[in-house]
Amino acid sequence: MKALSLFCLIALSACSYFYDDIFITKNLPKAKLHQKYDAEIKMKEQAIIEDKFAVETDLNKDSGLTLLANQGTTFSHSTTVITGIPQQTGTYNIHISGVARSGLKKFDKIFIVIVEKKA
């Protein structure tokens, strides 16, 4: 009985695990104050459970940057765009999380946009 319980536990944990390889983009480039900035966060194109997908950010109107989620063509969630002309130096976070349908793989990553003064 213990062996069966252990097997079931291992099988269930294998079906639902943290999926770190879903993001094609690993890091975002640094932004320069008062210079045009365009960056994309790309994910592998695959089915995502829509009500589990979330994009959160602390980018605000005063930063000069805009976040456009769900910009992919085949799968809407596959591209998140950050664009604008930074008006303030600082560090901003973009948190993307969700669950991929294939194997119910969870993903959770924070991307950082650093806005620096011009050199």
JSON list of C-alpha atoms in Angstrom, two decimals:
[
{"chain": "A", "resi": 1, "resn": "MET", "atom": "CA", "xyz": [0.00, 0.00, 0.00]},
{"chain": "A", "resi": 2, "resn": "LYS", "atom": "CA", "xyz": [2.85, 2.39, 0.83]},
{"chain": "A", "resi": 3, "resn": "ALA", "atom": "CA", "xyz": [4.47, 1.67, -2.52]},
{"chain": "A", "resi": 4, "resn": "LEU", "atom": "CA", "xyz": [1.22, 2.49, -4.34]},
{"chain": "A", "resi": 5, "resn": "SER", "atom": "CA", "xyz": [0.86, 5.76, -2.40]},
{"chain": "A", "resi": 6, "resn": "LEU", "atom": "CA", "xyz": [4.45, 6.72, -3.16]},
{"chain": "A", "resi": 7, "resn": "PHE", "atom": "CA", "xyz": [3.97, 5.93, -6.85]},
{"chain": "A", "resi": 8, "resn": "CYS", "atom": "CA", "xyz": [0.80, 8.07, -7.00]},
{"chain": "A", "resi": 9, "resn": "LEU", "atom": "CA", "xyz": [2.56, 10.96, -5.27]},
{"chain": "A", "resi": 10, "resn": "ILE", "atom": "CA", "xyz": [5.49, 10.83, -7.70]},
{"chain": "A", "resi": 11, "resn": "ALA", "atom": "CA", "xyz": [3.16, 10.57, -10.71]},
{"chain": "A", "resi": 12, "resn": "LEU", "atom": "CA", "xyz": [1.09, 13.56, -9.60]},
{"chain": "A", "resi": 13, "resn": "SER", "atom": "CA", "xyz": [4.12, 15.70, -8.87]},
{"chain": "A", "resi": 14, "resn": "ALA", "atom": "CA", "xyz": [5.52, 14.92, -12.32]},
{"chain": "A", "resi": 15, "resn": "CYS", "atom": "CA", "xyz": [2.30, 16.12, -13.95]},
{"chain": "A", "resi": 16, "resn": "SER", "atom": "CA", "xyz": [2.30, 19.50, -12.24]},
{"chain": "A", "resi": 17, "resn": "TYR", "atom": "CA", "xyz": [5.69, 21.14, -11.85]},
{"chain": "A", "resi": 18, "resn": "PHE", "atom": "CA", "xyz": [7.33, 24.52, -12.26]},
{"chain": "A", "resi": 19, "resn": "TYR", "atom": "CA", "xyz": [8.12, 25.14, -15.93]},
{"chain": "A", "resi": 20, "resn": "ASP", "atom": "CA", "xyz": [11.17, 27.36, -16.33]},
{"chain": "A", "resi": 21, "resn": "ASP", "atom": "CA", "xyz": [11.75, 26.87, -20.06]},
{"chain": "A", "resi": 22, "resn": "ILE", "atom": "CA", "xyz": [8.61, 28.59, -21.39]},
{"chain": "A", "resi": 23, "resn": "PHE", "atom": "CA", "xyz": [10.22, 32.01, -21.86]},
{"chain": "A", "resi": 24, "resn": "ILE", "atom": "CA", "xyz": [12.31, 32.65, -24.95]},
{"chain": "A", "resi": 25, "resn": "THR", "atom": "CA", "xyz": [13.28, 36.07, -23.57]},
{"chain": "A", "resi": 26, "resn": "LYS", "atom": "CA", "xyz": [15.58, 35.65, -20.59]},
{"chain": "A", "resi": 27, "resn": "ASN", "atom": "CA", "xyz": [16.32, 39.32, -19.74]},
{"chain": "A", "resi": 28, "resn": "LEU", "atom": "CA", "xyz": [15.23, 42.75, -20.91]},
{"chain": "A", "resi": 29, "resn": "PRO", "atom": "CA", "xyz": [17.68, 45.35, -22.25]},
{"chain": "A", "resi": 30, "resn": "LYS", "atom": "CA", "xyz": [18.33, 48.47, -20.17]},
{"chain": "A", "resi": 31, "resn": "ALA", "atom": "CA", "xyz": [16.45, 51.61, -21.09]},
{"chain": "A", "resi": 32, "resn": "LYS", "atom": "CA", "xyz": [17.99, 55.08, -21.38]},
{"chain": "A", "resi": 33, "resn": "LEU", "atom": "CA", "xyz": [16.24, 58.14, -19.96]},
{"chain": "A", "resi": 34, "resn": "HIS", "atom": "CA", "xyz": [14.40, 60.17, -22.66]},
{"chain": "A", "resi": 35, "resn": "GLN", "atom": "CA", "xyz": [15.31, 57.69, -25.44]},
{"chain": "A", "resi": 36, "resn": "LYS", "atom": "CA", "xyz": [12.81, 55.47, -27.28]},
{"chain": "A", "resi": 37, "resn": "TYR", "atom": "CA", "xyz": [12.54, 52.01, -25.73]},
{"chain": "A", "resi": 38, "resn": "ASP", "atom": "CA", "xyz": [11.02, 48.93, -27.34]},
{"chain": "A", "resi": 39, "resn": "ALA", "atom": "CA", "xyz": [11.37, 45.45, -25.89]},
{"chain": "A", "resi": 40, "resn": "GLU", "atom": "CA", "xyz": [9.42, 42.21, -26.08]},
{"chain": "A", "resi": 41, "resn": "ILE", "atom": "CA", "xyz": [8.97, 39.33, -23.69]},
{"chain": "A", "resi": 42, "resn": "LYS", "atom": "CA", "xyz": [8.49, 36.27, -25.86]},
{"chain": "A", "resi": 43, "resn": "MET", "atom": "CA", "xyz": [7.09, 32.95, -24.71]},
{"chain": "A", "resi": 44, "resn": "LYS", "atom": "CA", "xyz": [7.03, 29.66, -26.56]},
{"chain": "A", "resi": 45, "resn": "GLU", "atom": "CA", "xyz": [3.77, 29.36, -28.43]},
{"chain": "A", "resi": 46, "resn": "GLN", "atom": "CA", "xyz": [1.62, 26.84, -26.66]},
{"chain": "A", "resi": 47, "resn": "ALA", "atom": "CA", "xyz": [-1.77, 26.60, -25.05]},
{"chain": "A", "resi": 48, "resn": "ILE", "atom": "CA", "xyz": [-2.10, 28.36, -21.70]},
{"chain": "A", "resi": 49, "resn": "ILE", "atom": "CA", "xyz": [-5.00, 28.07, -19.27]},
{"chain": "A", "resi": 50, "resn": "GLU", "atom": "CA", "xyz": [-6.40, 31.57, -19.81]},
{"chain": "A", "resi": 51, "resn": "ASP", "atom": "CA", "xyz": [-7.89, 32.15, -16.35]},
{"chain": "A", "resi": 52, "resn": "LYS", "atom": "CA", "xyz": [-4.52, 31.22, -14.77]},
{"chain": "A", "resi": 53, "resn": "PHE", "atom": "CA", "xyz": [-2.45, 33.59, -16.96]},
{"chain": "A", "resi": 54, "resn": "ALA", "atom": "CA", "xyz": [-1.48, 36.91, -15.34]},
{"chain": "A", "resi": 55, "resn": "VAL", "atom": "CA", "xyz": [0.74, 39.86, -16.18]},
{"chain": "A", "resi": 56, "resn": "GLU", "atom": "CA", "xyz": [1.37, 42.36, -13.39]},
{"chain": "A", "resi": 57, "resn": "THR", "atom": "CA", "xyz": [3.67, 45.38, -13.35]},
{"chain": "A", "resi": 58, "resn": "ASP", "atom": "CA", "xyz": [4.63, 48.40, -11.32]},
{"chain": "A", "resi": 59, "resn": "LEU", "atom": "CA", "xyz": [5.11, 50.50, -14.47]},
{"chain": "A", "resi": 60, "resn": "ASN", "atom": "CA", "xyz": [3.05, 53.64, -13.97]},
{"chain": "A", "resi": 61, "resn": "LYS", "atom": "CA", "xyz": [1.93, 56.52, -16.18]},
{"chain": "A", "resi": 62, "resn": "ASP", "atom": "CA", "xyz": [4.76, 58.74, -14.92]},
{"chain": "A", "resi": 63, "resn": "SER", "atom": "CA", "xyz": [7.42, 56.24, -16.04]},
{"chain": "A", "resi": 64, "resn": "GLY", "atom": "CA", "xyz": [6.75, 56.98, -19.72]},
{"chain": "A", "resi": 65, "resn": "LEU", "atom": "CA", "xyz": [6.65, 53.25, -20.50]},
{"chain": "A", "resi": 66, "resn": "THR", "atom": "CA", "xyz": [3.60, 51.24, -21.52]},
{"chain": "A", "resi": 67, "resn": "LEU", "atom": "CA", "xyz": [3.04, 47.51, -21.15]},
{"chain": "A", "resi": 68, "resn": "LEU", "atom": "CA", "xyz": [0.99, 45.78, -23.84]},
{"chain": "A", "resi": 69, "resn": "ALA", "atom": "CA", "xyz": [0.16, 42.20, -22.88]},
{"chain": "A", "resi": 70, "resn": "ASN", "atom": "CA", "xyz": [-1.43, 39.59, -25.17]},
{"chain": "A", "resi": 71, "resn": "GLN", "atom": "CA", "xyz": [0.24, 40.78, -28.38]},
{"chain": "A", "resi": 72, "resn": "GLY", "atom": "CA", "xyz": [1.03, 37.38, -29.91]},
{"chain": "A", "resi": 73, "resn": "THR", "atom": "CA", "xyz": [-0.37, 36.32, -33.26]},
{"chain": "A", "resi": 74, "resn": "THR", "atom": "CA", "xyz": [-1.01, 32.57, -32.94]},
{"chain": "A", "resi": 75, "resn": "PHE", "atom": "CA", "xyz": [-1.34, 32.53, -29.14]},
{"chain": "A", "resi": 76, "resn": "SER", "atom": "CA", "xyz": [-2.26, 35.94, -27.71]},
{"chain": "A", "resi": 77, "resn": "HIS", "atom": "CA", "xyz": [-0.20, 35.51, -24.52]},
{"chain": "A", "resi": 78, "resn": "SER", "atom": "CA", "xyz": [3.03, 34.67, -26.36]},
{"chain": "A", "resi": 79, "resn": "THR", "atom": "CA", "xyz": [4.27, 38.27, -26.63]},
{"chain": "A", "resi": 80, "resn": "THR", "atom": "CA", "xyz": [4.27, 41.12, -24.12]},
{"chain": "A", "resi": 81, "resn": "VAL", "atom": "CA", "xyz": [5.53, 44.48, -25.42]},
{"chain": "A", "resi": 82, "resn": "ILE", "atom": "CA", "xyz": [7.14, 47.26, -23.39]},
{"chain": "A", "resi": 83, "resn": "THR", "atom": "CA", "xyz": [7.39, 50.54, -25.27]},
{"chain": "A", "resi": 84, "resn": "GLY", "atom": "CA", "xyz": [7.69, 54.27, -24.75]},
{"chain": "A", "resi": 85, "resn": "ILE", "atom": "CA", "xyz": [10.12, 57.03, -23.84]},
{"chain": "A", "resi": 86, "resn": "PRO", "atom": "CA", "xyz": [11.26, 56.66, -20.22]},
{"chain": "A", "resi": 87, "resn": "GLN", "atom": "CA", "xyz": [10.72, 59.82, -18.18]},
{"chain": "A", "resi": 88, "resn": "GLN", "atom": "CA", "xyz": [12.16, 58.60, -14.86]},
{"chain": "A", "resi": 89, "resn": "THR", "atom": "CA", "xyz": [15.17, 56.54, -13.88]},
{"chain": "A", "resi": 90, "resn": "GLY", "atom": "CA", "xyz": [14.43, 53.47, -11.81]},
{"chain": "A", "resi": 91, "resn": "THR", "atom": "CA", "xyz": [13.75, 49.78, -11.77]},
{"chain": "A", "resi": 92, "resn": "TYR", "atom": "CA", "xyz": [10.40, 48.34, -12.82]},
{"chain": "A", "resi": 93, "resn": "ASN", "atom": "CA", "xyz": [9.11, 44.78, -12.50]},
{"chain": "A", "resi": 94, "resn": "ILE", "atom": "CA", "xyz": [6.97, 42.77, -14.90]},
{"chain": "A", "resi": 95, "resn": "HIS", "atom": "CA", "xyz": [5.63, 39.58, -13.35]},
{"chain": "A", "resi": 96, "resn": "ILE", "atom": "CA", "xyz": [4.24, 36.91, -15.70]},
{"chain": "A", "resi": 97, "resn": "SER", "atom": "CA", "xyz": [2.72, 33.70, -14.35]},
{"chain": "A", "resi": 98, "resn": "GLY", "atom": "CA", "xyz": [0.36, 30.98, -15.39]},
{"chain": "A", "resi": 99, "resn": "VAL", "atom": "CA", "xyz": [-0.13, 27.34, -16.26]},
{"chain": "A", "resi": 100, "resn": "ALA", "atom": "CA", "xyz": [0.66, 25.65, -19.59]},
{"chain": "A", "resi": 101, "resn": "ARG", "atom": "CA", "xyz": [-1.97, 23.13, -20.70]},
{"chain": "A", "resi": 102, "resn": "SER", "atom": "CA", "xyz": [0.64, 20.55, -21.68]},
{"chain": "A", "resi": 103, "resn": "GLY", "atom": "CA", "xyz": [1.27, 18.69, -18.43]},
{"chain": "A", "resi": 104, "resn": "LEU", "atom": "CA", "xyz": [-0.23, 21.49, -16.31]},
{"chain": "A", "resi": 105, "resn": "LYS", "atom": "CA", "xyz": [3.21, 23.07, -16.03]},
{"chain": "A", "resi": 106, "resn": "LYS", "atom": "CA", "xyz": [3.31, 26.22, -13.87]},
{"chain": "A", "resi": 107, "resn": "PHE", "atom": "CA", "xyz": [5.49, 29.17, -14.84]},
{"chain": "A", "resi": 108, "resn": "ASP", "atom": "CA", "xyz": [6.33, 32.29, -12.89]},
{"chain": "A", "resi": 109, "resn": "LYS", "atom": "CA", "xyz": [8.97, 34.87, -13.81]},
{"chain": "A", "resi": 110, "resn": "ILE", "atom": "CA", "xyz": [9.79, 38.47, -13.01]},
{"chain": "A", "resi": 111, "resn": "PHE", "atom": "CA", "xyz": [11.41, 40.56, -15.74]},
{"chain": "A", "resi": 112, "resn": "ILE", "atom": "CA", "xyz": [13.18, 43.77, -14.76]},
{"chain": "A", "resi": 113, "resn": "VAL", "atom": "CA", "xyz": [13.36, 46.99, -16.79]},
{"chain": "A", "resi": 114, "resn": "ILE", "atom": "CA", "xyz": [16.15, 49.27, -15.62]},
{"chain": "A", "resi": 115, "resn": "VAL", "atom": "CA", "xyz": [15.99, 52.90, -16.76]},
{"chain": "A", "resi": 116, "resn": "GLU", "atom": "CA", "xyz": [19.37, 54.65, -16.57]},
{"chain": "A", "resi": 117, "resn": "LYS", "atom": "CA", "xyz": [20.54, 58.17, -17.29]},
{"chain": "A", "resi": 118, "resn": "LYS", "atom": "CA", "xyz": [22.11, 58.72, -20.69]},
{"chain": "A", "resi": 119, "resn": "ALA", "atom": "CA", "xyz": [25.85, 58.01, -20.76]}
]
